[in-house]
CSV table of C-alpha atoms in Angstrom, one decimal:
chain,number,residue,atom,x,y,z
A,27,MET,CA,-171.9,-98.5,-2.8
A,28,ILE,CA,-172.2,-95.8,-5.4
A,29,ASP,CA,-173.9,-96.8,-8.7
A,30,GLU,CA,-174.5,-95.1,-12.0
A,31,LEU,CA,-177.7,-93.4,-10.9
A,32,ASP,CA,-175.9,-91.9,-7.9
A,33,LEU,CA,-173.2,-90.5,-10.2
A,34,ALA,CA,-175.9,-89.2,-12.6
A,35,LEU,CA,-177.7,-87.5,-9.7
A,36,VAL,CA,-174.5,-85.8,-8.4
A,37,ASP,CA,-173.7,-84.6,-11.9
A,38,ALA,CA,-177.2,-83.3,-12.4
A,39,LEU,CA,-176.9,-81.3,-9.1
A,40,ARG,CA,-173.5,-80.1,-10.1
A,41,VAL,CA,-175.0,-78.6,-13.3
A,42,ASP,CA,-178.1,-77.2,-11.6
A,43,PRO,CA,-177.7,-77.3,-7.8
A,44,ARG,CA,-181.1,-75.7,-7.1
A,45,ALA,CA,-183.1,-78.1,-9.4
A,46,PRO,CA,-186.1,-79.7,-7.7
A,47,TRP,CA,-186.2,-83.5,-7.6
A,48,SER,CA,-189.3,-83.3,-9.9
A,49,ARG,CA,-187.3,-81.6,-12.6
A,50,LEU,CA,-184.4,-84.1,-12.4
A,51,ALA,CA,-186.5,-87.2,-12.1
A,52,ALA,CA,-187.6,-87.5,-15.8
A,53,PRO,CA,-184.2,-87.1,-17.4
A,54,LEU,CA,-182.8,-89.7,-14.9
A,55,GLY,CA,-185.7,-92.0,-15.4
A,56,VAL,CA,-186.8,-92.3,-11.8
A,57,ASP,CA,-189.4,-91.0,-9.4
A,58,PRO,CA,-188.6,-87.7,-7.5
A,59,ALA,CA,-188.8,-89.6,-4.2
A,60,THR,CA,-186.1,-92.0,-5.3
A,61,LEU,CA,-183.7,-89.0,-5.9
A,62,SER,CA,-184.5,-87.6,-2.6
A,63,ARG,CA,-183.8,-90.9,-0.8
A,64,ARG,CA,-180.6,-91.4,-2.8
A,65,TRP,CA,-179.3,-87.9,-2.0
A,66,ALA,CA,-180.2,-88.4,1.7
A,67,ARG,CA,-178.1,-91.7,1.7
A,68,LEU,CA,-175.2,-90.1,-0.2
A,69,THR,CA,-174.9,-87.2,2.2
A,70,ALA,CA,-175.5,-89.3,5.3
A,71,ASP,CA,-172.7,-91.7,4.2
A,72,GLY,CA,-170.4,-88.8,3.4
A,73,ASP,CA,-170.2,-89.7,-0.3
A,74,ALA,CA,-171.5,-86.4,-1.4
A,75,TRP,CA,-171.8,-82.9,0.1
A,76,VAL,CA,-172.4,-79.3,-0.8
A,77,THR,CA,-169.8,-76.6,-0.5
A,78,CYS,CA,-170.2,-72.9,-1.2
A,79,TYR,CA,-168.0,-69.9,-1.1
A,80,PRO,CA,-168.6,-66.2,-1.4
A,81,SER,CA,-168.3,-64.8,-4.9
A,82,ALA,CA,-164.7,-64.0,-6.0
A,83,ASP,CA,-166.0,-60.5,-6.8
A,84,ARG,CA,-167.0,-60.1,-3.2
A,85,ILE,CA,-163.7,-61.2,-1.7
A,86,GLY,CA,-161.3,-60.1,-4.4
A,87,ARG,CA,-160.0,-63.6,-5.4
A,88,GLY,CA,-161.3,-66.9,-6.5
A,89,ARG,CA,-160.9,-70.3,-4.9
A,90,ALA,CA,-161.6,-73.7,-6.2
A,91,GLN,CA,-161.7,-76.9,-4.2
A,92,GLN,CA,-161.8,-80.4,-5.2
A,93,HIS,CA,-163.4,-82.9,-2.8
A,94,GLY,CA,-163.0,-86.6,-2.8
A,95,ARG,CA,-163.8,-89.5,-0.5
A,96,GLY,CA,-160.1,-89.7,0.4
A,97,GLY,CA,-159.7,-86.1,1.5
A,98,ARG,CA,-159.6,-82.7,-0.1
A,99,ARG,CA,-157.1,-80.7,-2.1
A,100,ALA,CA,-157.4,-76.9,-2.5
A,101,ALA,CA,-156.1,-74.9,-5.4
A,102,ARG,CA,-156.0,-71.1,-5.7
A,103,ARG,CA,-156.6,-69.5,-9.1
C-alpha cells in the first residue's frame, strides 16, 4: 500500500530526479536508507518507475506521457 511518505518521495524525485537519498532524507524527515528501501519496494511492486525521452530539440518534437497504475496514456504536444 502506498502511503504519504511514498507519495512525498515520488514527488521529491519528480522535482529533482538525480537527488541523492541523503539530500532528500532531511526534508522528508527520515533516514536515507529508509528512502532507498521505499524506492526499491515501489519500483519492485510496479507502483513507481522512471521514464526518459530524448530532448525535444534533438528529435524535433516533444512528447509527454502520463503513467498510472492502471495503464498509460500518451499525448503529443
